Amino acid sequence: MAHLPSRRRLALAVPVVLSLTAASLGFLPTAASAAPVTAPVARAADAGTLAYVVNTKADHGTIRKVKKAIAEAGGTVVATYDRIGVLVVHSANPDFGAKIRAVRGVQSAGATRTAPLSPAGTTDEGAAQVLSKAEAAKIEKASDAAGQSEPLEADQWDLRAIGADKAATINPGSKKVTVAVIDTGVDDTHPDLAPNFSASQSANCVGGVADTTPGAWRPYNPAEDYHGTHVAGEIAAARNGIGVAGVAPGVKIAGIKVSDPKDGLFYPENVVCAFVFAADHGVEVTNNSYYVDPWLYNCMDDPDQRAIVDAVNRAQLYAQRKGTLNVASAGNSNHDLDSHALEDASSPDDSTPVTRTVDPHECFDVPTQLPGVVTVSATGVKGTKSYYSSYGLGVVDVAAPGGDKFQIPDTPSANGRILSTMPNNAYGFLQGTSMASPHVAGVAALLKSTHPYANPAQLQALLKLQADATSCPTEPYDGDGNGVVDATCVGGKRLNGFFGFGVVNALRAVK
């Protein structure tokens, strides 16, 4: 890969300590099933039709009254997640948001996009560096000479960096543990993924309603929508003598597709569906290598963006209460997420972006900044922060290998990125905090395998406790080597802005 693809694809998620409390946003302590009640979906081709999330008190009486008000305001309910009080709505009424926010029982409501719904198409995610036959043969020769079980393992410096190769000989992970990849879809026919794939815990959540039709979770366009398949391999590619190995090669992997077929964006209603589906289908860990579009940062003084934060937070908190640990990437913007002024020139990314200055303590990257979500920064083969990785004291929880083209490993390919599975039985290199997050999700799965009764908060505490404490660099940080200081690390060895509590350790997770 000659360049770093868009942040949405390779790290989407900018963590920051969420200063909001559940009470301040009206997040409700709901329980029990939040399975959606579906209704006929409004035609996506209707001119001017937008999608909305409407967040209410989570009681049937209130929801019934709000549904009536939605119809009167020109809206059509697409899905109702009654136990968390989230409704997905389509409306062509330009005043719908303002009208429905004035309804009694509605706690927040807003559009989930700035451009109208439109027919499906395809999207380009940027070029990945696919492994050539000649390069694969070179790696296979080195792997064989080193006595490694997988043909391409000699190039997996990332596994060795966190002790995952040694951990696999002790405990590769339990088949009772599933990690769901919320992403662009997973190619479950790949020979390295098929042995561990869980179809019963997979779905297509595009539009806000889970489609469990066989194969619905696969990429729309395998040549372009490769991101989720790459992530899945990093977590749980089987040790089967084929290709690569995952961090937790014995656990199950599921795919929940949330990327829109037209533009590849990860809209809020899709992600709400994904968290609820994962929770209701017994998923222990979710990996979230994205940010919820169309806003890089969702500011609480904007009613639409506030509603997005509210809806997704209700869903991910519901997943936590059901026993699911949510892991997310910190972002590829090299932003200091503990600062008070960041430039966002990419939002909204579904129409015309407008440059704005935001305070990451008041404007949140979702889902990574939500309470209880594990925020992950990226490192390269040298163990230093990857040049693109966002960071921030009190924001980043832990770090993991995400790759760095400027940090060259002593491997057959000398490629500093991460090698993993690609659709159509291929393998390829990618870099980003999107690649760091699945390493942590894999370690979390090993922890859950070792401690089957641990809850999400306990798993997160173990991730931090067992991490290899990593100090801030002693010299000014120049990640790309151009002579300019790119970032400043604040904190001590045990907790700092670049690495959080340290780099995760897979070997400790299984001992």
Coordinates of C-alpha atoms in Angstrom, one line a residue:
M1 CA 0.0 0.0 0.0
A2 CA 1.7 3.2 -1.1
H3 CA -0.4 5.5 1.0
L4 CA -2.6 5.4 4.1
P5 CA -6.2 4.9 3.1
S6 CA -8.9 7.1 4.6
R7 CA -9.2 7.3 8.3
R8 CA -12.7 5.8 8.2
R9 CA -11.3 2.6 6.8
L10 CA -8.2 2.2 8.9
A11 CA -8.9 3.5 12.2
L12 CA -12.1 5.3 12.4
A13 CA -12.3 6.2 16.0
V14 CA -10.9 9.0 18.0
P15 CA -10.9 8.2 21.7
V16 CA -11.2 10.8 24.4
V17 CA -12.3 10.6 27.9
L18 CA -16.1 11.0 27.8
S19 CA -16.9 13.8 30.2
L20 CA -20.6 13.2 29.8
T21 CA -22.5 11.0 32.2
A22 CA -25.3 8.7 31.4
A23 CA -27.7 10.9 33.3
S24 CA -26.6 14.1 31.4
L25 CA -27.6 12.5 28.1
G26 CA -30.6 10.7 29.4
F27 CA -29.0 7.3 28.8
L28 CA -31.4 4.8 30.3
P29 CA -30.4 1.7 32.3
T30 CA -32.5 -0.6 30.2
A31 CA -32.3 -4.4 30.3
A32 CA -33.7 -7.4 28.7
S33 CA -34.0 -7.9 24.9
A34 CA -33.7 -4.9 22.6
A35 CA -34.6 -6.8 19.5
P36 CA -36.0 -4.5 16.9
V37 CA -39.6 -4.4 15.8
T38 CA -39.5 -3.7 12.1
A39 CA -41.9 -1.9 9.8
P40 CA -42.0 -1.4 6.0
V41 CA -39.0 0.6 5.0
A42 CA -39.7 3.9 3.1
R43 CA -38.4 3.8 -0.5
A44 CA -34.8 5.0 -0.4
A45 CA -35.2 6.7 -3.7
D46 CA -37.7 9.2 -2.4
A47 CA -36.4 12.7 -3.1
G48 CA -35.2 14.5 0.0
T49 CA -35.8 11.5 2.4
L50 CA -33.4 11.5 5.4
A51 CA -32.8 8.8 8.1
Y52 CA -33.3 9.8 11.7
V53 CA -32.8 8.4 15.2
V54 CA -35.4 9.3 17.7
N55 CA -34.5 8.5 21.3
T56 CA -37.3 8.2 23.9
K57 CA -38.0 7.0 27.4
A58 CA -37.8 3.2 27.2
D59 CA -41.4 2.4 28.1
H60 CA -44.1 1.0 25.7
G61 CA -46.6 3.8 26.5
T62 CA -44.1 6.5 25.6
I63 CA -42.9 4.7 22.5
R64 CA -46.5 4.1 21.3
K65 CA -47.3 7.8 21.6
V66 CA -44.1 8.9 19.9
K67 CA -44.8 6.6 17.0
K68 CA -48.1 8.3 16.5
A69 CA -46.4 11.7 16.6
I70 CA -43.8 10.4 14.1
A71 CA -46.5 9.5 11.6
E72 CA -48.3 12.8 12.1
A73 CA -44.9 14.6 11.4
G74 CA -44.5 12.7 8.1
G75 CA -42.1 10.0 9.3
T76 CA -42.1 6.2 8.7
V77 CA -40.7 4.0 11.5
V78 CA -38.1 1.6 10.1
A79 CA -37.1 -0.2 13.3
T80 CA -37.9 0.1 17.0
Y81 CA -35.3 -0.9 19.6
D82 CA -37.8 -0.6 22.4
R83 CA -35.7 -1.7 25.4
I84 CA -33.2 1.1 24.7
G85 CA -35.8 3.6 23.4
V86 CA -34.3 4.1 20.0
L87 CA -36.4 4.4 16.8
V88 CA -35.0 4.5 13.3
V89 CA -37.2 6.7 11.1
H90 CA -37.3 7.9 7.5
S91 CA -38.9 11.2 6.6
A92 CA -38.9 13.6 3.6
N93 CA -40.3 16.4 5.8
P94 CA -37.6 19.1 6.2
D95 CA -39.1 20.1 9.6
F96 CA -39.4 16.6 10.9
G97 CA -36.4 16.9 13.3
A98 CA -37.7 20.0 15.0
K99 CA -41.2 18.8 15.2
I100 CA -40.4 15.4 16.8
R101 CA -37.9 16.9 19.3
A102 CA -40.9 18.9 20.7
V103 CA -42.9 15.8 21.4
R104 CA -43.3 14.8 25.0
G105 CA -41.2 11.7 25.8
V106 CA -38.6 12.4 23.1
Q107 CA -35.2 12.9 24.7
S108 CA -33.2 13.6 21.6
A109 CA -33.8 13.2 17.8
G110 CA -31.8 14.1 14.7
A111 CA -30.9 13.2 11.2
T112 CA -28.2 10.6 10.8
R113 CA -26.9 12.1 7.5
T114 CA -26.9 15.4 5.6
A115 CA -27.6 13.9 2.1
P116 CA -30.8 12.2 1.1
L117 CA -31.1 8.4 1.0
S118 CA -30.3 7.2 -2.5
P119 CA -30.1 4.0 -4.5
A120 CA -27.3 1.6 -3.7
G121 CA -24.0 1.7 -5.6
T122 CA -20.4 0.9 -4.8
T123 CA -17.5 2.7 -3.1
D124 CA -13.7 2.7 -3.3
E125 CA -11.9 2.2 0.0
G126 CA -8.5 2.9 -1.4
A127 CA -5.8 0.5 -2.6
A128 CA -4.5 -2.3 -0.4
Q129 CA -1.1 -3.9 -1.0
V130 CA -2.1 -7.5 -1.9
L131 CA 0.6 -10.1 -1.4
S132 CA 2.1 -11.4 -4.7
K133 CA 2.8 -15.0 -5.4
A134 CA 6.5 -14.4 -5.5
E135 CA 6.5 -12.5 -2.2
A136 CA 4.3 -15.3 -0.6
A137 CA 6.8 -17.9 -1.7
K138 CA 9.6 -16.0 -0.1
I139 CA 7.7 -15.7 3.2
E140 CA 6.7 -19.3 3.1
K141 CA 10.4 -20.4 2.8
A142 CA 11.3 -18.3 5.8
S143 CA 8.4 -19.5 7.9
D144 CA 9.3 -23.1 7.1
A145 CA 13.0 -22.5 8.1
A146 CA 11.8 -21.0 11.4
G147 CA 9.5 -23.9 12.1
Q148 CA 6.4 -21.7 12.2
S149 CA 3.1 -23.5 11.7
E150 CA 1.6 -21.0 9.2
P151 CA 3.2 -20.4 5.8
L152 CA 3.1 -16.6 6.1
E153 CA 3.9 -16.4 9.8
A154 CA 7.4 -15.2 9.2
D155 CA 6.0 -11.8 8.2
Q156 CA 3.7 -11.5 11.2
W157 CA 6.0 -9.4 13.4
D158 CA 2.9 -8.1 15.1
L159 CA 2.1 -11.5 16.7
R160 CA 5.5 -11.8 18.1
A161 CA 5.4 -8.2 19.4
I162 CA 2.6 -9.1 21.8
G163 CA 3.5 -12.7 22.5
A164 CA 0.5 -14.1 20.5
D165 CA 2.7 -16.8 18.8
K166 CA 3.7 -18.2 22.2
A167 CA 0.2 -17.7 23.7
A168 CA -1.3 -20.0 21.0
T169 CA 0.8 -22.9 22.2
I170 CA -0.8 -22.5 25.7
N171 CA -4.3 -21.5 24.9
P172 CA -5.4 -20.5 21.4
G173 CA -8.8 -19.4 22.7
S174 CA -12.1 -21.0 23.4
K175 CA -14.8 -21.8 20.8
K176 CA -17.2 -20.5 23.4
V177 CA -15.9 -17.0 22.8
T178 CA -17.0 -15.0 19.8
V179 CA -15.6 -11.7 18.5
A180 CA -17.9 -9.8 16.2
V181 CA -16.3 -7.6 13.5
I182 CA -18.6 -4.6 13.0
D183 CA -17.2 -3.4 9.7
T184 CA -17.5 -3.7 5.8
G185 CA -18.4 -7.4 5.9
V186 CA -16.4 -10.6 6.3
D187 CA -15.6 -13.1 3.6
D188 CA -16.4 -16.2 5.6
T189 CA -15.4 -18.4 2.7
H190 CA -11.7 -17.6 3.2
P191 CA -9.9 -20.8 4.2
D192 CA -8.3 -19.1 7.1
L193 CA -11.6 -17.8 8.4
A194 CA -14.1 -20.5 7.6
P195 CA -13.0 -22.9 10.4
N196 CA -13.8 -20.2 13.1
F197 CA -16.7 -18.4 11.5
S198 CA -20.0 -18.2 13.3
A199 CA -22.9 -17.6 10.8
S200 CA -25.5 -17.7 13.6
Q201 CA -24.0 -14.6 15.1
S202 CA -23.5 -12.7 11.8
A203 CA -25.8 -10.2 10.0
N204 CA -26.1 -7.3 7.6
C205 CA -27.3 -4.3 9.7
V206 CA -27.3 -1.7 6.8
G207 CA -30.5 0.4 7.1
G208 CA -30.9 -0.3 10.8
V209 CA -32.6 -3.8 10.6
A210 CA -30.6 -7.0 10.9
D211 CA -30.6 -9.3 7.8
T212 CA -29.5 -12.8 8.7
T213 CA -30.0 -14.2 5.2
P214 CA -27.0 -16.6 4.6
G215 CA -24.1 -14.6 3.2
A216 CA -25.7 -11.2 3.9
W217 CA -22.7 -10.4 6.1
R218 CA -20.2 -10.7 3.2
P219 CA -18.6 -7.7 1.5
Y220 CA -20.7 -6.1 -1.3
N221 CA -17.7 -5.8 -3.5
P222 CA -14.8 -8.0 -2.4
A223 CA -12.3 -6.1 -4.4
E224 CA -13.0 -2.9 -2.5
D225 CA -14.7 -3.8 0.8
Y226 CA -11.8 -5.8 2.1
H227 CA -11.4 -4.0 5.4
G228 CA -13.6 -6.2 7.6
T229 CA -12.0 -9.4 6.2
H230 CA -8.5 -8.1 7.0
V231 CA -9.6 -7.2 10.6
A232 CA -11.2 -10.7 11.1
G233 CA -8.0 -12.5 10.1
E234 CA -6.0 -10.4 12.6
I235 CA -8.3 -11.6 15.4
A236 CA -9.0 -15.2 14.6
A237 CA -7.4 -16.6 11.5
A238 CA -7.1 -20.3 12.2
R239 CA -3.8 -22.1 12.8
N240 CA -4.5 -24.6 10.1
G241 CA -1.3 -24.7 8.0
I242 CA -2.8 -22.1 5.6
G243 CA -1.7 -18.5 5.3
V244 CA -1.6 -16.5 8.5
A245 CA -2.6 -16.9 12.1
G246 CA -4.8 -14.6 14.3
V247 CA -4.1 -13.4 17.8
A248 CA -6.8 -15.8 19.1
P249 CA -6.8 -18.6 16.5
G250 CA -9.2 -20.7 18.5
V251 CA -12.1 -18.4 19.1
K252 CA -15.1 -17.8 16.9
I253 CA -15.4 -14.8 14.6
A254 CA -18.6 -13.2 13.4
G255 CA -19.3 -10.5 10.8
I256 CA -21.8 -7.7 11.2
K257 CA -21.8 -5.5 8.1
V258 CA -22.6 -1.8 8.6
S259 CA -21.0 -0.1 5.6
D260 CA -23.5 1.5 3.2
P261 CA -23.3 0.0 -0.3
K262 CA -23.5 3.4 -2.0
D263 CA -20.8 5.4 -0.2
G264 CA -19.2 2.9 2.2
L265 CA -20.1 5.1 5.2
F266 CA -21.0 3.7 8.6
Y267 CA -24.3 5.4 9.5
P268 CA -25.6 5.6 13.1
E269 CA -28.7 3.4 12.6
N270 CA -26.5 0.6 11.2
V271 CA -24.2 0.7 14.2
V272 CA -27.1 0.8 16.7
C273 CA -28.4 -2.4 15.0
A274 CA -25.0 -4.0 15.1
F275 CA -24.4 -3.5 18.9
V276 CA -27.9 -4.7 19.7
F277 CA -27.6 -7.7 17.4
A278 CA -24.2 -8.6 18.9
A279 CA -25.5 -8.4 22.4
D280 CA -28.6 -10.4 21.7
H281 CA -26.6 -13.1 20.0
G282 CA -24.2 -13.8 22.8
V283 CA -21.1 -12.0 21.4
E284 CA -18.4 -11.5 24.0
V285 CA -16.3 -8.9 22.2
T286 CA -16.9 -6.5 19.4
N287 CA -14.2 -4.8 17.3
N288 CA -15.0 -1.4 15.9
S289 CA -12.4 -0.1 13.5
Y290 CA -14.4 2.9 12.2
Y291 CA -16.1 6.1 13.3
V292 CA -19.8 6.6 12.9
D293 CA -20.4 8.8 9.9
P294 CA -21.1 11.5 8.7
W295 CA -19.4 13.4 11.6
L296 CA -15.8 12.8 12.7
Y297 CA -16.7 14.5 15.9
N298 CA -20.3 14.8 17.1
C299 CA -20.9 18.1 19.0
M300 CA -23.4 18.1 21.8
D301 CA -24.7 21.6 21.0
D302 CA -26.0 20.3 17.6
P303 CA -29.3 18.5 18.0
D304 CA -28.6 16.0 15.1
Q305 CA -25.2 15.2 16.4
R306 CA -26.3 14.9 20.0
A307 CA -29.0 12.4 18.9
I308 CA -26.4 10.3 17.2
V309 CA -24.2 10.2 20.3
D310 CA -27.3 9.3 22.4
A311 CA -28.5 6.5 20.1
V312 CA -25.2 4.8 19.6
N313 CA -24.3 5.1 23.3
R314 CA -27.6 3.5 24.3
A315 CA -26.9 0.6 22.0
Q316 CA -23.3 0.0 23.1
L317 CA -24.2 0.4 26.8
Y318 CA -26.9 -2.2 26.3
A319 CA -24.2 -4.5 24.8
Q320 CA -22.0 -4.0 27.8
R321 CA -24.9 -4.8 30.2
K322 CA -25.4 -8.0 28.2
G323 CA -21.8 -9.0 28.7
T324 CA -20.1 -7.6 25.6
L325 CA -16.8 -5.8 25.7
N326 CA -16.5 -3.2 22.9
V327 CA -13.1 -2.3 21.5
A328 CA -12.4 0.6 19.1
S329 CA -9.6 2.2 17.2
A330 CA -8.3 5.6 18.2
G331 CA -8.1 7.2 14.8
N332 CA -5.5 8.0 12.1
S333 CA -5.5 11.7 12.3
N334 CA -2.5 12.1 14.7
H335 CA -4.8 14.2 16.9
D336 CA -4.1 14.9 20.5
L337 CA -7.5 13.9 21.9
D338 CA -6.7 15.5 25.2
S339 CA -6.4 18.9 23.7
H340 CA -9.2 21.5 23.6
A341 CA -9.0 22.5 19.9
L342 CA -8.9 20.2 16.9
E343 CA -9.5 21.0 13.3
D344 CA -12.2 18.8 11.6
A345 CA -12.1 19.4 7.8
S346 CA -13.8 16.2 6.8
S347 CA -17.3 16.6 8.2
P348 CA -19.9 15.9 7.1
D349 CA -18.4 13.3 4.8
D350 CA -21.7 12.4 3.1
S351 CA -22.0 15.8 1.4
T352 CA -19.8 18.9 1.4
P353 CA -17.4 19.1 4.4
V354 CA -17.0 22.4 6.3
T355 CA -13.8 23.1 8.2
R356 CA -14.6 23.6 11.9
T357 CA -12.7 23.8 15.2
V358 CA -13.9 21.4 17.8
D359 CA -13.2 20.6 21.5
P360 CA -12.8 16.8 21.8
H361 CA -14.1 17.1 25.3
E362 CA -17.4 18.4 24.0
C363 CA -17.5 16.9 20.5
F364 CA -17.2 13.1 20.5
D365 CA -15.9 10.5 18.1
V366 CA -18.4 7.7 18.2
P367 CA -18.1 4.9 19.3
T368 CA -14.6 5.1 20.6
Q369 CA -15.2 8.0 23.0
L370 CA -18.3 6.4 24.6
P371 CA -18.1 5.2 28.2
G372 CA -16.7 1.7 28.7
V373 CA -15.3 1.3 25.2
V374 CA -11.7 0.3 25.0
T375 CA -9.7 2.9 23.0
V376 CA -6.7 1.6 21.1
S377 CA -3.7 3.5 19.7
A378 CA -1.3 2.0 17.1
T379 CA 2.4 1.1 17.3
G380 CA 5.0 0.0 14.7
V381 CA 7.6 -2.8 14.7
K382 CA 9.9 -0.6 16.8
G383 CA 7.3 -0.3 19.5
T384 CA 6.9 3.4 19.1
K385 CA 3.6 5.3 18.2
S386 CA 2.7 4.9 14.6
Y387 CA 3.1 8.2 12.7
Y388 CA -0.7 8.5 12.0
S389 CA -2.1 7.3 15.3
S390 CA -4.2 9.6 17.4
Y391 CA -3.3 9.8 21.1
G392 CA -4.2 11.5 24.3
L393 CA -3.6 11.2 28.0
G394 CA -6.7 9.8 29.7
V395 CA -8.1 8.9 26.3
V396 CA -6.1 6.0 25.0
D397 CA -6.6 2.9 27.2
V398 CA -4.0 0.5 25.6
A399 CA -1.8 0.3 22.5
A400 CA -1.2 -2.6 20.0
P401 CA 0.6 -3.2 16.6
G402 CA -1.2 -1.3 13.8
G403 CA 1.8 -1.1 11.4
D404 CA 3.9 1.8 10.2
K405 CA 5.4 2.1 6.8
F406 CA 8.3 4.1 8.3
Q407 CA 9.2 1.4 10.8
I408 CA 10.8 -1.4 8.8
P409 CA 10.8 -4.9 10.3
D410 CA 13.4 -7.7 9.8
T411 CA 10.9 -9.9 7.9
P412 CA 11.1 -11.4 4.4
S413 CA 8.9 -8.7 3.0
A414 CA 10.4 -5.9 5.1
N415 CA 6.9 -4.4 5.1
G416 CA 6.0 -2.5 8.3
R417 CA 2.3 -2.9 7.8
I418 CA 0.1 -5.7 9.1
L419 CA -0.4 -8.9 7.0
S420 CA -3.8 -10.5 7.1
T421 CA -6.6 -12.1 5.2
M422 CA -8.3 -10.5 2.2
P423 CA -11.4 -11.5 0.3
N424 CA -11.2 -14.1 -2.5
N425 CA -8.7 -16.3 -0.6
A426 CA -6.0 -13.5 -0.8
Y427 CA -3.7 -11.9 1.8
G428 CA -2.6 -8.3 2.0
F429 CA -0.9 -5.5 4.0
L430 CA -2.8 -2.6 5.7
Q431 CA -1.8 -0.1 8.4
G432 CA -3.9 1.9 10.8
T433 CA -5.4 2.0 14.2
S434 CA -8.0 -0.2 12.5
M435 CA -5.3 -2.9 12.6
A436 CA -4.4 -2.1 16.2
S437 CA -7.9 -2.5 17.6
P438 CA -8.3 -6.2 16.4
H439 CA -5.1 -7.1 18.2
V440 CA -6.7 -5.9 21.4
A441 CA -10.0 -7.6 20.6
G442 CA -8.0 -10.8 20.1
V443 CA -6.3 -10.4 23.4
A444 CA -9.6 -9.7 25.1
A445 CA -11.0 -12.9 23.6
L446 CA -8.0 -14.8 25.1
L447 CA -8.7 -13.2 28.5
K448 CA -12.4 -14.2 28.2
S449 CA -11.3 -17.7 27.4
T450 CA -9.1 -17.8 30.4
H451 CA -11.6 -16.0 32.7
P452 CA -15.0 -17.1 31.3
Y453 CA -17.0 -15.4 34.1
A454 CA -15.2 -12.0 33.7
N455 CA -17.5 -9.1 32.8
P456 CA -16.6 -6.3 30.3
A457 CA -15.3 -4.0 33.0
Q458 CA -13.1 -6.8 34.5
L459 CA -11.8 -7.7 31.0
Q460 CA -10.9 -4.1 30.4
A461 CA -9.1 -3.9 33.8
L462 CA -7.1 -7.0 32.9
L463 CA -6.1 -5.6 29.5
K464 CA -4.6 -2.6 31.3
L465 CA -3.1 -4.5 34.2
Q466 CA -1.3 -7.0 32.0
A467 CA -0.2 -4.5 29.3
D468 CA 3.5 -3.9 28.9
A469 CA 4.1 -0.4 30.3
T470 CA 5.7 1.8 27.7
S471 CA 7.3 5.2 28.4
C472 CA 7.0 8.3 26.3
P473 CA 9.9 8.7 23.9
T474 CA 12.9 10.5 25.4
E475 CA 13.5 12.5 22.2
P476 CA 11.0 14.8 20.4
Y477 CA 8.6 12.6 18.4
D478 CA 9.1 12.7 14.6
G479 CA 7.1 9.8 13.3
D480 CA 7.6 10.3 9.6
G481 CA 11.2 11.4 9.9
N482 CA 10.9 14.7 8.2
G483 CA 12.6 16.7 10.9
V484 CA 9.4 18.2 12.3
V485 CA 8.0 17.3 15.7
D486 CA 4.7 15.6 15.1
A487 CA 3.3 15.0 18.5
T488 CA 4.0 15.4 22.2
C489 CA 3.6 12.5 24.7
V490 CA 2.4 13.4 28.2
G491 CA 2.4 11.2 31.2
G492 CA 4.6 8.6 32.9
K493 CA 5.6 5.0 32.1
R494 CA 2.5 3.4 33.6
L495 CA 0.1 5.8 31.9
N496 CA 0.6 8.2 29.1
G497 CA -1.0 9.7 26.0
F498 CA 0.8 7.6 23.4
F499 CA 0.3 4.1 24.9
G500 CA -2.3 4.4 27.6
F501 CA -1.5 1.7 30.1
G502 CA 0.8 0.0 27.7
V503 CA 1.0 -2.4 24.8
V504 CA -1.3 -5.4 25.3
N505 CA 0.3 -8.8 26.1
A506 CA -1.4 -11.9 24.7
L507 CA 1.0 -14.3 26.6
R508 CA 0.0 -12.9 30.0
A509 CA -3.7 -13.2 29.0
V510 CA -3.4 -17.0 28.9
K511 CA -1.2 -17.7 31.9

